[in-house]
Amino acid sequence: MADKIVDARVIITSPGRNFVTLKLITEDGVSGVGDATLNGRELAVASYLTDHVVPALIGRDPARIEDTWQYLYKGAYWRRGPVTMSAIAAVDTALWDILGKVAGLPVYQLLGGRSREGVTVYGHANAETVDGVLEEVARYRDLGYRAVRVQTSVPGLRTTYGVGRDRMFYEPADAAIASEATWSTERYLAHTPTVFARIREEFGPELKLLHDVHHRLTPIEAGRLGRSLEPYALTWMEDPVPAELQEGFRLIRQHTTTPIAVGEVFNTIWDCQQLISEQLIDYVRATVVHAGGITHLRRIFDLAALYHVRSGSHGATDLSPVCMSAALHLDISIPNFGLQEYMRHTDETDAVFPHDYRFENGYLLPSEAPGLGVDIDEKLAATFPYRPASLPVNRLEDGTMHSW
Ligand code: CS2
Ligand code: MG
């Protein structure tokens, strides 16, 4: 007799930052978890789950993962969008967790098994100054990282994306009402190549270097930046422009061979179908939590594999250890894996989300336990109440609203 879902809990907790987690329990007592965190919009996803999804899940067969995905996607009528797809992702992830536990296998075995020994990750070297970031790059290299993202302040700007107060942890959602940052493309374009010139001079050509432009340029500006970075052979230039205009990337491609990574804000395959099929990008950064879960993200990676595009999933601190655990099961199994972002969580977050993925020699290794290998300590989670927090906004020096 098929099992059925008998309980579904939407757990909001804030061990240093807000997380939303869905926990499903079956009649046979098997539980599964899914990350539903959408930075700055957590309560919207929590409500979508509580008010519109959970009532329809009770009584469903947890093994019908694809059918549940289609039910929640097509049944919503209002398709796509980060809130809807994060809610669907949480259900999907929890169902894969349950399936693995019932099968007695880690989820990566259900996805076709290992395609590599470990998941190569990159860390974040952030500092106000170039000298400071050289120290950070050295620290990550000495920790065994094979790839490092580099962000520094831009001279003349009060704050810059990616440079936080804390060296190891960066949490941008820092105020209930969005804080305001100021941006200057001219200052940024003049400064950035000098940073990578210094890093290559100091560390040589082997270390993989990445940089996040964070949606802030126009295509021709991105072409100029990419060309200025070519001597430093970056692994990728991330989010060079806002990605709604997919054909705009043709302009960037005409001017530079610096590889492009895009997609942490994507929530369905349609956000990147043209980017992938026209080979306008080199890495797709969509994630388990924001792109419809394991079921849909696998579809995106399968499309990408046809066009020489590799994965490069988002892995910031605002994606919980539940998402990271699930990501690693996909990362270790897909044929076209590229890189996995790995911003370490705080100790208190790790305590709320006990997991057994581990960092070793520049790799993250997924759990070998049945399912995803992660859980949520509900009692401990309850001791960290939700706190309103929004992502910053960005204005040009003349006050014009810009992308953050
Ligand atoms: C960034 C993120 O990790 C990244 O590549 O783009 O830090 C992003 O700013 C946050 O996840 C937004 O919540
Ligand atoms: Mg990014």
CSV table of C-alpha atoms and ligand atoms in Angstrom, one decimal:
chain,number,residue,atom,x,y,z
A,1,MET,CA,0.0,0.0,0.0
A,2,ALA,CA,1.5,3.4,-1.0
A,3,ASP,CA,2.6,5.6,1.8
A,4,LYS,CA,1.1,9.1,2.2
A,5,ILE,CA,2.0,12.5,3.5
A,6,VAL,CA,0.3,13.1,6.8
A,7,ASP,CA,2.0,16.2,8.1
A,8,ALA,CA,3.8,19.2,6.6
A,9,ARG,CA,5.5,21.9,8.7
A,10,VAL,CA,6.7,25.3,7.5
A,11,ILE,CA,9.5,26.2,9.9
A,12,ILE,CA,10.8,29.8,10.0
A,13,THR,CA,14.0,30.3,12.0
A,14,SER,CA,16.7,32.9,12.2
A,15,PRO,CA,20.1,31.7,13.5
A,16,GLY,CA,21.9,34.8,12.5
A,17,ARG,CA,19.8,35.2,9.3
A,18,ASN,CA,16.2,34.0,8.3
A,19,PHE,CA,15.6,30.6,6.8
A,20,VAL,CA,12.4,28.9,5.8
A,21,THR,CA,12.3,25.1,5.8
A,22,LEU,CA,9.5,22.6,4.8
A,23,LYS,CA,9.4,19.3,6.7
A,24,LEU,CA,7.1,16.6,5.4
A,25,ILE,CA,6.2,13.5,7.4
A,26,THR,CA,4.7,10.3,5.9
A,27,GLU,CA,2.3,7.8,7.5
A,28,ASP,CA,5.2,5.4,7.8
A,29,GLY,CA,7.0,8.0,9.9
A,30,VAL,CA,9.6,9.0,7.2
A,31,SER,CA,10.5,12.7,7.1
A,32,GLY,CA,12.0,14.9,4.4
A,33,VAL,CA,13.2,18.5,4.4
A,34,GLY,CA,13.3,21.2,1.7
A,35,ASP,CA,14.8,24.7,1.8
A,36,ALA,CA,12.3,27.5,0.9
A,37,THR,CA,14.5,30.5,1.8
A,38,LEU,CA,14.2,33.5,-0.5
A,39,ASN,CA,16.4,36.3,0.9
A,40,GLY,CA,14.3,39.3,2.0
A,41,ARG,CA,11.0,37.6,0.9
A,42,GLU,CA,11.0,34.7,3.3
A,43,LEU,CA,7.4,35.3,4.6
A,44,ALA,CA,6.0,35.3,1.1
A,45,VAL,CA,7.2,31.8,0.5
A,46,ALA,CA,6.2,30.6,4.0
A,47,SER,CA,2.7,31.9,3.3
A,48,TYR,CA,2.6,30.4,-0.2
A,49,LEU,CA,3.5,27.0,1.3
A,50,THR,CA,1.2,27.3,4.4
A,51,ASP,CA,-1.8,28.7,2.7
A,52,HIS,CA,-1.7,27.3,-0.8
A,53,VAL,CA,0.5,24.2,-0.9
A,54,VAL,CA,0.4,22.3,2.4
A,55,PRO,CA,-3.4,21.7,2.3
A,56,ALA,CA,-3.0,20.0,-1.1
A,57,LEU,CA,-0.1,17.8,0.0
A,58,ILE,CA,-1.8,16.0,2.9
A,59,GLY,CA,-2.8,12.5,1.7
A,60,ARG,CA,-0.6,12.6,-1.4
A,61,ASP,CA,1.8,9.7,-2.3
A,62,PRO,CA,5.3,11.0,-1.5
A,63,ALA,CA,6.8,8.7,-4.2
A,64,ARG,CA,5.0,10.6,-6.9
A,65,ILE,CA,7.6,13.3,-7.1
A,66,GLU,CA,7.2,14.3,-10.8
A,67,ASP,CA,3.4,14.3,-10.6
A,68,THR,CA,3.5,16.5,-7.5
A,69,TRP,CA,5.9,18.8,-9.2
A,70,GLN,CA,3.6,19.1,-12.3
A,71,TYR,CA,0.6,19.4,-10.0
A,72,LEU,CA,2.1,22.4,-8.1
A,73,TYR,CA,3.5,24.0,-11.3
A,74,LYS,CA,0.5,23.6,-13.6
A,75,GLY,CA,-2.1,23.6,-10.9
A,76,ALA,CA,-1.0,27.1,-9.7
A,77,TYR,CA,-2.2,28.6,-13.0
A,78,TRP,CA,0.1,31.6,-12.3
A,79,ARG,CA,3.4,29.9,-13.4
A,80,ARG,CA,7.0,30.7,-12.6
A,81,GLY,CA,8.4,33.4,-10.3
A,82,PRO,CA,10.8,33.2,-7.3
A,83,VAL,CA,8.1,32.7,-4.7
A,84,THR,CA,6.2,30.0,-6.5
A,85,MET,CA,9.3,28.1,-7.6
A,86,SER,CA,11.0,28.3,-4.2
A,87,ALA,CA,7.8,26.8,-2.6
A,88,ILE,CA,7.8,24.0,-5.3
A,89,ALA,CA,11.5,23.5,-4.7
A,90,ALA,CA,11.0,22.9,-1.0
A,91,VAL,CA,8.3,20.3,-1.7
A,92,ASP,CA,10.4,18.6,-4.4
A,93,THR,CA,13.6,18.5,-2.3
A,94,ALA,CA,11.7,17.0,0.7
A,95,LEU,CA,10.2,14.3,-1.5
A,96,TRP,CA,13.6,13.3,-2.9
A,97,ASP,CA,14.9,13.2,0.7
A,98,ILE,CA,12.0,10.8,1.7
A,99,LEU,CA,12.5,8.7,-1.4
A,100,GLY,CA,16.2,8.2,-0.6
A,101,LYS,CA,15.4,7.3,3.0
A,102,VAL,CA,12.8,4.7,1.8
A,103,ALA,CA,15.2,3.3,-0.8
A,104,GLY,CA,18.0,3.3,1.8
A,105,LEU,CA,20.3,5.3,-0.7
A,106,PRO,CA,21.9,8.7,-0.8
A,107,VAL,CA,19.9,10.8,-3.3
A,108,TYR,CA,22.9,11.0,-5.7
A,109,GLN,CA,22.6,7.2,-6.2
A,110,LEU,CA,19.0,7.7,-7.4
A,111,LEU,CA,20.3,10.4,-9.8
A,112,GLY,CA,22.7,8.0,-11.5
A,113,GLY,CA,25.6,7.7,-9.1
A,114,ARG,CA,28.9,9.5,-8.8
A,115,SER,CA,30.4,11.1,-11.9
A,116,ARG,CA,33.4,12.6,-9.9
A,117,GLU,CA,35.3,12.1,-6.6
A,118,GLY,CA,34.3,15.4,-5.1
A,119,VAL,CA,32.5,18.7,-5.8
A,120,THR,CA,35.0,21.5,-6.5
A,121,VAL,CA,33.9,24.6,-4.6
A,122,TYR,CA,34.9,28.2,-4.5
A,123,GLY,CA,35.1,30.5,-1.5
A,124,HIS,CA,34.7,34.3,-1.2
A,125,ALA,CA,37.8,36.5,-0.7
A,126,ASN,CA,36.4,39.9,0.2
A,127,ALA,CA,38.2,42.9,1.5
A,128,GLU,CA,38.1,46.7,1.4
A,129,THR,CA,41.6,47.0,-0.1
A,130,VAL,CA,43.6,45.1,-2.7
A,131,ASP,CA,46.2,44.2,0.0
A,132,GLY,CA,43.4,42.9,2.2
A,133,VAL,CA,42.0,40.8,-0.6
A,134,LEU,CA,45.5,39.3,-1.3
A,135,GLU,CA,45.6,38.1,2.3
A,136,GLU,CA,42.1,36.6,1.9
A,137,VAL,CA,43.0,34.8,-1.4
A,138,ALA,CA,46.1,33.4,0.3
A,139,ARG,CA,43.9,32.2,3.3
A,140,TYR,CA,41.5,30.4,1.0
A,141,ARG,CA,44.4,28.9,-1.0
A,142,ASP,CA,46.0,27.7,2.2
A,143,LEU,CA,42.6,26.2,3.3
A,144,GLY,CA,42.8,24.1,0.1
A,145,TYR,CA,40.4,25.9,-2.1
A,146,ARG,CA,41.1,25.5,-5.8
A,147,ALA,CA,38.9,28.4,-6.8
A,148,VAL,CA,38.3,31.8,-5.1
A,149,ARG,CA,35.8,34.6,-5.9
A,150,VAL,CA,37.3,38.1,-5.4
A,151,GLN,CA,35.4,41.2,-4.4
A,152,THR,CA,36.9,44.5,-3.2
A,153,SER,CA,35.6,47.9,-2.4
A,154,VAL,CA,35.7,50.5,-5.2
A,155,PRO,CA,37.8,53.6,-4.3
A,156,GLY,CA,35.4,56.5,-3.8
A,157,LEU,CA,32.4,54.4,-3.0
A,158,ARG,CA,31.1,54.2,0.5
A,159,THR,CA,30.1,50.5,0.2
A,160,THR,CA,30.4,47.9,-2.5
A,161,TYR,CA,28.6,44.6,-3.0
A,162,GLY,CA,30.3,41.6,-1.6
A,163,VAL,CA,32.5,43.3,0.9
A,164,GLY,CA,31.0,42.6,4.3
A,165,ARG,CA,32.0,43.4,7.9
A,166,ASP,CA,33.0,39.9,8.6
A,167,ARG,CA,35.8,38.2,6.6
A,168,MET,CA,34.3,34.7,6.6
A,169,PHE,CA,30.6,35.4,6.6
A,170,TYR,CA,28.8,37.8,4.3
A,171,GLU,CA,25.1,38.6,4.9
A,172,PRO,CA,23.8,41.4,2.7
A,173,ALA,CA,20.2,41.5,4.1
A,174,ASP,CA,21.2,43.8,6.9
A,175,ALA,CA,18.2,45.9,7.7
A,176,ALA,CA,14.4,45.6,8.0
A,177,ILE,CA,14.0,48.4,5.5
A,178,ALA,CA,16.5,48.2,2.6
A,179,SER,CA,19.8,50.1,3.2
A,180,GLU,CA,21.0,52.2,0.3
A,181,ALA,CA,24.3,51.8,-1.5
A,182,THR,CA,25.9,54.1,-4.1
A,183,TRP,CA,27.3,52.9,-7.4
A,184,SER,CA,29.6,54.2,-10.0
A,185,THR,CA,30.2,52.1,-13.1
A,186,GLU,CA,33.1,54.3,-14.2
A,187,ARG,CA,35.0,53.9,-10.9
A,188,TYR,CA,34.3,50.2,-10.9
A,189,LEU,CA,35.5,49.6,-14.5
A,190,ALA,CA,38.7,51.6,-13.8
A,191,HIS,CA,39.4,49.7,-10.6
A,192,THR,CA,38.6,46.0,-11.2
A,193,PRO,CA,41.3,45.1,-13.7
A,194,THR,CA,44.0,46.5,-11.3
A,195,VAL,CA,42.8,44.1,-8.6
A,196,PHE,CA,43.2,41.0,-10.8
A,197,ALA,CA,46.5,42.2,-12.2
A,198,ARG,CA,47.8,42.2,-8.6
A,199,ILE,CA,46.3,38.8,-7.8
A,200,ARG,CA,47.8,37.1,-10.8
A,201,GLU,CA,51.2,38.8,-10.1
A,202,GLU,CA,51.1,37.4,-6.5
A,203,PHE,CA,49.6,34.0,-7.1
A,204,GLY,CA,50.4,33.0,-10.7
A,205,PRO,CA,48.1,31.5,-13.3
A,206,GLU,CA,46.8,28.2,-11.7
A,207,LEU,CA,44.3,29.4,-9.1
A,208,LYS,CA,40.8,29.7,-10.5
A,209,LEU,CA,39.6,33.3,-10.0
A,210,LEU,CA,36.0,34.4,-10.3
A,211,HIS,CA,34.3,37.8,-9.9
A,212,ASP,CA,30.7,38.8,-9.4
A,213,VAL,CA,29.5,41.9,-11.3
A,214,HIS,CA,26.2,41.5,-9.7
A,215,HIS,CA,23.9,42.6,-12.5
A,216,ARG,CA,25.4,46.2,-12.7
A,217,LEU,CA,26.5,46.8,-16.2
A,218,THR,CA,25.1,47.2,-19.6
A,219,PRO,CA,26.1,44.7,-22.3
A,220,ILE,CA,28.7,47.0,-23.9
A,221,GLU,CA,30.1,47.9,-20.5
A,222,ALA,CA,30.3,44.1,-19.7
A,223,GLY,CA,32.1,43.6,-23.0
A,224,ARG,CA,34.6,46.2,-22.0
A,225,LEU,CA,35.1,44.7,-18.5
A,226,GLY,CA,35.4,41.2,-19.9
A,227,ARG,CA,38.1,42.3,-22.4
A,228,SER,CA,40.0,44.2,-19.7
A,229,LEU,CA,40.1,41.0,-17.6
A,230,GLU,CA,41.2,38.6,-20.4
A,231,PRO,CA,44.9,38.9,-19.4
A,232,TYR,CA,44.0,37.5,-16.0
A,233,ALA,CA,42.1,34.4,-17.3
A,234,LEU,CA,39.1,34.4,-15.0
A,235,THR,CA,37.1,31.2,-14.7
A,236,TRP,CA,34.0,33.4,-14.9
A,237,MET,CA,32.6,36.9,-14.8
A,238,GLU,CA,29.2,36.5,-12.9
A,239,ASP,CA,26.0,38.3,-13.6
A,240,PRO,CA,27.6,41.0,-15.8
A,241,VAL,CA,24.1,42.4,-16.7
A,242,PRO,CA,20.5,42.0,-15.5
A,243,ALA,CA,19.5,38.8,-17.3
A,244,GLU,CA,15.9,39.6,-18.4
A,245,LEU,CA,17.2,40.5,-21.9
A,246,GLN,CA,18.8,37.2,-22.8
A,247,GLU,CA,19.7,38.3,-26.4
A,248,GLY,CA,21.7,41.2,-24.9
A,249,PHE,CA,24.4,38.7,-24.0
A,250,ARG,CA,25.2,38.4,-27.8
A,251,LEU,CA,26.7,41.9,-27.5
A,252,ILE,CA,28.9,40.8,-24.6
A,253,ARG,CA,30.0,37.7,-26.5
A,254,GLN,CA,31.0,39.9,-29.5
A,255,HIS,CA,33.6,41.7,-27.4
A,256,THR,CA,35.2,39.2,-25.0
A,257,THR,CA,36.2,35.6,-24.3
A,258,THR,CA,36.0,36.0,-20.6
A,259,PRO,CA,33.6,33.2,-19.6
A,260,ILE,CA,30.1,34.2,-18.2
A,261,ALA,CA,28.2,32.7,-15.3
A,262,VAL,CA,24.5,33.7,-14.8
A,263,GLY,CA,21.5,32.4,-13.1
A,264,GLU,CA,21.3,32.6,-9.3
A,265,VAL,CA,18.1,34.6,-9.7
A,266,PHE,CA,16.6,32.2,-12.3
A,267,ASN,CA,13.6,30.1,-11.2
A,268,THR,CA,12.7,28.1,-14.3
A,269,ILE,CA,14.4,26.8,-17.5
A,270,TRP,CA,12.7,29.5,-19.5
A,271,ASP,CA,14.9,32.1,-17.8
A,272,CYS,CA,17.9,30.6,-19.4
A,273,GLN,CA,16.7,28.6,-22.4
A,274,GLN,CA,18.0,31.2,-25.0
A,275,LEU,CA,21.2,31.9,-23.0
A,276,ILE,CA,22.0,28.2,-23.1
A,277,SER,CA,20.8,27.2,-26.6
A,278,GLU,CA,22.7,30.2,-28.2
A,279,GLN,CA,25.7,29.4,-26.0
A,280,LEU,CA,25.6,33.0,-24.6
A,281,ILE,CA,26.8,31.8,-21.2
A,282,ASP,CA,29.4,29.2,-20.0
A,283,TYR,CA,28.0,28.4,-16.5
A,284,VAL,CA,24.4,28.4,-15.3
A,285,ARG,CA,24.1,29.2,-11.6
A,286,ALA,CA,20.5,28.2,-10.9
A,287,THR,CA,20.0,26.5,-7.6
A,288,VAL,CA,17.9,23.8,-6.0
A,289,VAL,CA,16.0,26.2,-3.7
A,290,HIS,CA,15.1,28.9,-6.2
A,291,ALA,CA,14.7,26.8,-9.5
A,292,GLY,CA,12.0,24.3,-8.6
A,293,GLY,CA,14.1,21.8,-6.7
A,294,ILE,CA,16.1,18.8,-7.8
A,295,THR,CA,13.5,17.7,-10.4
A,296,HIS,CA,13.6,21.0,-12.4
A,297,LEU,CA,17.3,21.9,-11.8
A,298,ARG,CA,18.3,18.6,-13.3
A,299,ARG,CA,16.3,19.5,-16.4
A,300,ILE,CA,18.2,22.8,-16.7
A,301,PHE,CA,21.5,21.1,-16.4
A,302,ASP,CA,20.5,18.5,-18.9
A,303,LEU,CA,19.6,21.2,-21.4
A,304,ALA,CA,22.9,23.0,-20.6
A,305,ALA,CA,24.9,19.8,-21.2
A,306,LEU,CA,23.7,19.8,-24.9
A,307,TYR,CA,25.3,23.3,-25.4
A,308,HIS,CA,28.7,22.9,-23.6
A,309,VAL,CA,27.3,24.9,-20.6
A,310,ARG,CA,28.3,23.7,-17.2
A,311,SER,CA,26.7,24.1,-13.7
A,312,GLY,CA,27.9,26.7,-11.3
A,313,SER,CA,25.2,26.7,-8.6
A,314,HIS,CA,24.7,29.6,-6.2
A,315,GLY,CA,25.7,28.7,-2.7
A,316,ALA,CA,25.5,31.9,-0.6
A,317,THR,CA,24.7,31.9,3.2
A,318,ASP,CA,21.1,32.7,2.4
A,319,LEU,CA,20.7,29.2,1.0
A,320,SER,CA,20.4,26.9,3.9
A,321,PRO,CA,22.4,23.7,4.6
A,322,VAL,CA,19.3,21.8,3.4
A,323,CYS,CA,19.8,23.4,-0.1
A,324,MET,CA,23.6,22.8,0.0
A,325,SER,CA,23.0,19.2,0.9
A,326,ALA,CA,20.7,18.7,-2.0
A,327,ALA,CA,22.9,20.6,-4.4
A,328,LEU,CA,25.8,18.3,-3.7
A,329,HIS,CA,23.8,15.2,-4.7
A,330,LEU,CA,23.2,16.8,-8.1
A,331,ASP,CA,26.7,18.3,-8.4
A,332,ILE,CA,28.4,14.9,-7.8
A,333,SER,CA,26.2,13.1,-10.4
A,334,ILE,CA,25.6,15.4,-13.4
A,335,PRO,CA,28.0,15.0,-16.3
A,336,ASN,CA,28.4,18.8,-16.9
A,337,PHE,CA,29.3,19.9,-13.4
A,338,GLY,CA,31.4,23.1,-13.3
A,339,LEU,CA,31.8,24.7,-9.8
A,340,GLN,CA,29.7,25.0,-6.6
A,341,GLU,CA,29.7,28.2,-4.6
A,342,TYR,CA,30.4,27.5,-0.9
A,343,MET,CA,29.9,30.3,1.5
A,344,ARG,CA,30.2,28.7,4.9
A,345,HIS,CA,27.3,29.0,7.3
A,346,THR,CA,27.8,30.2,10.9
A,347,ASP,CA,28.1,27.6,13.7
A,348,GLU,CA,24.7,28.4,15.0
A,349,THR,CA,23.2,27.8,11.5
A,350,ASP,CA,25.0,24.5,11.3
A,351,ALA,CA,23.6,23.6,14.7
A,352,VAL,CA,20.0,24.2,13.6
A,353,PHE,CA,20.7,22.2,10.4
A,354,PRO,CA,22.7,19.1,11.3
A,355,HIS,CA,24.3,17.7,8.2
A,356,ASP,CA,27.2,15.5,7.2
A,357,TYR,CA,28.5,17.0,3.9
A,358,ARG,CA,32.1,17.9,4.5
A,359,PHE,CA,34.9,20.0,3.0
A,360,GLU,CA,38.1,18.2,2.1
A,361,ASN,CA,41.0,19.2,-0.1
A,362,GLY,CA,39.1,21.8,-2.1
A,363,TYR,CA,36.0,19.6,-2.5
A,364,LEU,CA,32.7,19.3,-0.8
A,365,LEU,CA,31.7,15.6,-0.3
A,366,PRO,CA,27.9,14.8,-0.1
A,367,SER,CA,26.4,12.8,2.6
A,368,GLU,CA,26.4,9.0,2.2
A,369,ALA,CA,23.3,8.6,4.4
A,370,PRO,CA,20.0,7.6,2.9
A,371,GLY,CA,18.2,10.7,1.5
A,372,LEU,CA,20.0,14.1,1.6
A,373,GLY,CA,21.8,13.7,4.9
A,374,VAL,CA,20.5,16.8,6.5
A,375,ASP,CA,17.8,17.7,9.0
A,376,ILE,CA,16.4,20.6,11.0
A,377,ASP,CA,16.5,20.7,14.8
A,378,GLU,CA,13.0,22.0,15.4
A,379,LYS,CA,13.4,22.8,19.1
A,380,LEU,CA,16.6,24.7,18.5
A,381,ALA,CA,15.1,26.4,15.4
A,382,ALA,CA,12.3,27.7,17.6
A,383,THR,CA,14.7,29.6,19.8
A,384,PHE,CA,15.7,31.9,16.8
A,385,PRO,CA,12.6,33.9,16.0
A,386,TYR,CA,12.1,35.6,12.6
A,387,ARG,CA,13.6,39.1,12.1
A,388,PRO,CA,12.5,41.3,9.2
A,389,ALA,CA,15.5,41.8,6.9
A,390,SER,CA,15.7,43.2,3.4
A,391,LEU,CA,18.4,43.2,0.8
A,392,PRO,CA,20.0,46.6,0.0
A,393,VAL,CA,19.1,48.8,-2.9
A,394,ASN,CA,21.5,50.6,-5.1
A,395,ARG,CA,21.5,54.1,-6.6
A,396,LEU,CA,23.9,55.9,-9.0
A,397,GLU,CA,25.8,58.9,-7.6
A,398,ASP,CA,23.1,61.2,-9.1
A,399,GLY,CA,20.4,59.2,-7.2
A,400,THR,CA,19.1,57.1,-10.1
A,401,MET,CA,17.9,53.7,-9.0
A,402,HIS,CA,20.3,50.9,-10.2
A,403,SER,CA,20.6,47.1,-9.8
A,404,TRP,CA,22.0,46.0,-6.5
B,1,CS2,C1,25.8,36.6,-4.6
B,1,CS2,C2,24.9,36.5,-3.4
B,1,CS2,O1,26.8,34.6,-3.8
B,1,CS2,C3,26.6,35.3,-4.8
B,1,CS2,O2,27.0,35.1,-6.0
B,1,CS2,O3,25.2,37.0,-5.7
B,1,CS2,O4,25.6,36.8,-2.3
B,1,CS2,C4,23.6,37.3,-3.5
B,1,CS2,O5,24.0,38.6,-3.4
B,1,CS2,C5,22.8,36.9,-2.3
B,1,CS2,O6,22.6,35.5,-2.3
B,1,CS2,C6,21.4,37.6,-2.3
B,1,CS2,O7,20.7,37.2,-1.3
B,2,MG,MG,26.2,36.3,-7.4
